[in-house]
PDB file of C-alpha atoms in Angstrom:
ATOM      1  CA  UNK U   1      52.275  50.883-109.618  1.00  0.00           C
ATOM      2  CA  UNK U   2      52.013  53.613-106.889  1.00  0.00           C
ATOM      3  CA  UNK U   3      49.749  52.369-103.967  1.00  0.00           C
ATOM      4  CA  UNK U   4      48.909  53.864-100.783  1.00  0.00           C
ATOM      5  CA  UNK U   5      46.606  52.124 -98.502  1.00  0.00           C
ATOM      6  CA  UNK U   6      45.193  53.901 -95.402  1.00  0.00           C
ATOM      7  CA  UNK U   7      43.715  52.257 -92.270  1.00  0.00           C
ATOM      8  CA  UNK U   8      42.856  53.070 -88.709  1.00  0.00           C
ATOM      9  CA  UNK U   9      39.743  55.022 -88.685  1.00  0.00           C
ATOM     10  CA  UNK U  10      36.863  54.429 -86.743  1.00  0.00           C
ATOM     11  CA  UNK U  11      34.315  56.206 -84.543  1.00  0.00           C
ATOM     12  CA  UNK U  12      35.736  57.968 -81.298  1.00  0.00           C
ATOM     13  CA  UNK U  13      34.329  60.293 -78.588  1.00  0.00           C
ATOM     14  CA  UNK U  14      35.268  63.837 -78.563  1.00  0.00           C
ATOM     15  CA  UNK U  15      38.409  64.102 -76.717  1.00  0.00           C
ATOM     16  CA  UNK U  16      39.383  60.694 -77.691  1.00  0.00           C
ATOM     17  CA  UNK U  17      42.337  59.186 -79.667  1.00  0.00           C
ATOM     18  CA  UNK U  18      43.045  57.649 -83.121  1.00  0.00           C
ATOM     19  CA  UNK U  19      46.218  56.594 -85.274  1.00  0.00           C
ATOM     20  CA  UNK U  20      45.862  56.166 -88.651  1.00  0.00           C
ATOM     21  CA  UNK U  21      48.563  54.301 -91.007  1.00  0.00           C
ATOM     22  CA  UNK U  22      49.196  54.302 -94.693  1.00  0.00           C
ATOM     23  CA  UNK U  23      51.191  51.763 -96.326  1.00  0.00           C
ATOM     24  CA  UNK U  24      52.957  52.774 -99.494  1.00  0.00           C
ATOM     25  CA  UNK U  25      54.496  50.745-102.223  1.00  0.00           C
ATOM     26  CA  UNK U  26      55.331  51.289-105.985  1.00  0.00           C
ATOM     27  CA  UNK U  27      57.699  53.824-105.393  1.00  0.00           C
ATOM     28  CA  UNK U  28      60.759  54.696-103.356  1.00  0.00           C
ATOM     29  CA  UNK U  29      58.880  55.811-100.169  1.00  0.00           C
ATOM     30  CA  UNK U  30      61.985  57.372 -98.473  1.00  0.00           C
ATOM     31  CA  UNK U  31      62.753  59.627-101.279  1.00  0.00           C
ATOM     32  CA  UNK U  32      59.343  61.647-101.055  1.00  0.00           C
ATOM     33  CA  UNK U  33      57.652  63.899 -98.502  1.00  0.00           C
ATOM     34  CA  UNK U  34      54.396  62.303 -97.553  1.00  0.00           C
ATOM     35  CA  UNK U  35      51.062  64.062 -96.470  1.00  0.00           C
ATOM     36  CA  UNK U  36      47.667  63.754 -94.976  1.00  0.00           C
ATOM     37  CA  UNK U  37      44.644  65.498 -96.213  1.00  0.00           C
ATOM     38  CA  UNK U  38      41.103  65.114 -95.333  1.00  0.00           C
ATOM     39  CA  UNK U  39      37.349  65.695 -96.704  1.00  0.00           C
ATOM     40  CA  UNK U  40      34.621  66.719 -94.496  1.00  0.00           C
ATOM     41  CA  UNK U  41      30.916  65.944 -95.449  1.00  0.00           C
ATOM     42  CA  UNK U  42      30.167  68.382 -98.078  1.00  0.00           C
ATOM     43  CA  UNK U  43      33.540  70.306 -98.408  1.00  0.00           C
ATOM     44  CA  UNK U  44      36.568  70.401-100.358  1.00  0.00           C
ATOM     45  CA  UNK U  45      39.457  68.214 -99.550  1.00  0.00           C
ATOM     46  CA  UNK U  46      42.010  70.248 -97.140  1.00  0.00           C
ATOM     47  CA  UNK U  47      45.597  69.802 -96.298  1.00  0.00           C
ATOM     48  CA  UNK U  48      46.234  68.259 -92.778  1.00  0.00           C
ATOM     49  CA  UNK U  49      50.180  67.844 -92.457  1.00  0.00           C
ATOM     50  CA  UNK U  50      53.283  67.173 -94.391  1.00  0.00           C
ATOM     51  CA  UNK U  51      56.544  65.310 -93.422  1.00  0.00           C
ATOM     52  CA  UNK U  52      59.481  65.661 -95.464  1.00  0.00           C
ATOM     53  CA  UNK U  53      61.249  62.461 -96.849  1.00  0.00           C
ATOM     54  CA  UNK U  54      63.780  61.704 -93.824  1.00  0.00           C
ATOM     55  CA  UNK U  55      61.275  62.413 -91.295  1.00  0.00           C
ATOM     56  CA  UNK U  56      62.894  65.341 -89.629  1.00  0.00           C
ATOM     57  CA  UNK U  57      60.888  68.211 -90.532  1.00  0.00           C
ATOM     58  CA  UNK U  58      56.985  68.291 -90.268  1.00  0.00           C
ATOM     59  CA  UNK U  59      54.063  70.983 -90.816  1.00  0.00           C
ATOM     60  CA  UNK U  60      50.761  70.882 -89.735  1.00  0.00           C
ATOM     61  CA  UNK U  61      47.365  73.111 -90.545  1.00  0.00           C
ATOM     62  CA  UNK U  62      46.634  75.541 -87.694  1.00  0.00           C
ATOM     63  CA  UNK U  63      43.245  73.418 -86.947  1.00  0.00           C
ATOM     64  CA  UNK U  64      45.211  70.514 -85.901  1.00  0.00           C
ATOM     65  CA  UNK U  65      48.306  71.838 -84.439  1.00  0.00           C
ATOM     66  CA  UNK U  66      49.219  70.703 -80.983  1.00  0.00           C
ATOM     67  CA  UNK U  67      46.657  67.833 -81.296  1.00  0.00           C
ATOM     68  CA  UNK U  68      48.209  65.671 -84.592  1.00  0.00           C
ATOM     69  CA  UNK U  69      51.424  64.179 -84.846  1.00  0.00           C
ATOM     70  CA  UNK U  70      52.707  63.052 -88.299  1.00  0.00           C
ATOM     71  CA  UNK U  71      55.355  60.469 -88.644  1.00  0.00           C
ATOM     72  CA  UNK U  72      56.908  57.840 -90.659  1.00  0.00           C
ATOM     73  CA  UNK U  73      58.866  54.650 -90.788  1.00  0.00           C
ATOM     74  CA  UNK U  74      61.022  54.430 -93.761  1.00  0.00           C
ATOM     75  CA  UNK U  75      62.065  50.905 -93.163  1.00  0.00           C
ATOM     76  CA  UNK U  76      58.394  49.787 -93.131  1.00  0.00           C
ATOM     77  CA  UNK U  77      57.091  52.225 -96.165  1.00  0.00           C
ATOM     78  CA  UNK U  78      54.669  53.362 -93.853  1.00  0.00           C
ATOM     79  CA  UNK U  79      53.176  56.920 -93.077  1.00  0.00           C
ATOM     80  CA  UNK U  80      51.406  57.578 -89.504  1.00  0.00           C
ATOM     81  CA  UNK U  81      48.893  60.207 -88.295  1.00  0.00           C
ATOM     82  CA  UNK U  82      48.560  60.169 -84.515  1.00  0.00           C
ATOM     83  CA  UNK U  83      45.211  61.934 -83.649  1.00  0.00           C
ATOM     84  CA  UNK U  84      44.707  63.077 -80.161  1.00  0.00           C
ATOM     85  CA  UNK U  85      41.861  65.361 -78.660  1.00  0.00           C
ATOM     86  CA  UNK U  86      39.895  64.617 -81.563  1.00  0.00           C
ATOM     87  CA  UNK U  87      36.700  67.136 -82.005  1.00  0.00           C
ATOM     88  CA  UNK U  88      33.443  66.755 -83.932  1.00  0.00           C
ATOM     89  CA  UNK U  89      34.814  68.732 -86.530  1.00  0.00           C
ATOM     90  CA  UNK U  90      37.658  66.551 -87.329  1.00  0.00           C
ATOM     91  CA  UNK U  91      35.249  64.245 -88.907  1.00  0.00           C
ATOM     92  CA  UNK U  92      36.346  63.474 -92.251  1.00  0.00           C
ATOM     93  CA  UNK U  93      37.583  60.880 -94.637  1.00  0.00           C
ATOM     94  CA  UNK U  94      41.650  60.866 -94.213  1.00  0.00           C
ATOM     95  CA  UNK U  95      43.424  60.298 -97.204  1.00  0.00           C
ATOM     96  CA  UNK U  96      47.703  59.925 -97.149  1.00  0.00           C
ATOM     97  CA  UNK U  97      49.153  61.550-100.180  1.00  0.00           C
ATOM     98  CA  UNK U  98      52.757  61.066-101.887  1.00  0.00           C
ATOM     99  CA  UNK U  99      54.133  64.561-102.004  1.00  0.00           C
ATOM    100  CA  UNK U 100      53.467  67.656-100.248  1.00  0.00           C
ATOM    101  CA  UNK U 101      50.819  70.364-100.490  1.00  0.00           C
ATOM    102  CA  UNK U 102      51.904  71.627-103.834  1.00  0.00           C
ATOM    103  CA  UNK U 103      53.452  68.422-105.311  1.00  0.00           C
ATOM    104  CA  UNK U 104      50.921  65.578-104.227  1.00  0.00           C
ATOM    105  CA  UNK U 105      50.541  63.292-107.329  1.00  0.00           C
ATOM    106  CA  UNK U 106      48.765  60.562-105.821  1.00  0.00           C
ATOM    107  CA  UNK U 107      46.387  59.767-103.187  1.00  0.00           C
ATOM    108  CA  UNK U 108      44.798  56.551-101.179  1.00  0.00           C
ATOM    109  CA  UNK U 109      41.332  55.488-100.981  1.00  0.00           C
ATOM    110  CA  UNK U 110      40.714  57.137 -97.664  1.00  0.00           C
ATOM    111  CA  UNK U 111      39.606  55.983 -94.208  1.00  0.00           C
ATOM    112  CA  UNK U 112      37.045  57.275 -92.447  1.00  0.00           C
ATOM    113  CA  UNK U 113      37.131  59.121 -89.116  1.00  0.00           C
ATOM    114  CA  UNK U 114      33.707  59.862 -87.331  1.00  0.00           C
ATOM    115  CA  UNK U 115      34.101  61.937 -83.889  1.00  0.00           C
ATOM    116  CA  UNK U 116      30.620  61.823 -81.889  1.00  0.00           C
ATOM    117  CA  UNK U 117      29.330  61.144 -78.979  1.00  0.00           C
TER     118      UNK U 117
END
């Protein structure tokens, strides 16, 4: 059974940083691209970033480029999202997903990120 468990969310002031983690199990983590998506209050789910299976290629939404960094540890079956220079508009529930923005087929339960002073 595929399981994706996010952690690391919380309340942070504008300009602050958070690091999200996603612990994966139930599939061969190192064989799949992985992604982060987010859903702001009252809005649809938006793609944030994708990393390929080996970790050597990454892609970002324009809204987070230069501020967020996706990474993975295939030995630990863990996906990360380092978020710096956070803005109020980054407030959302963040989900990790197995696959890229086209092939994603499993999502975690999400972790809340709130950026507010």
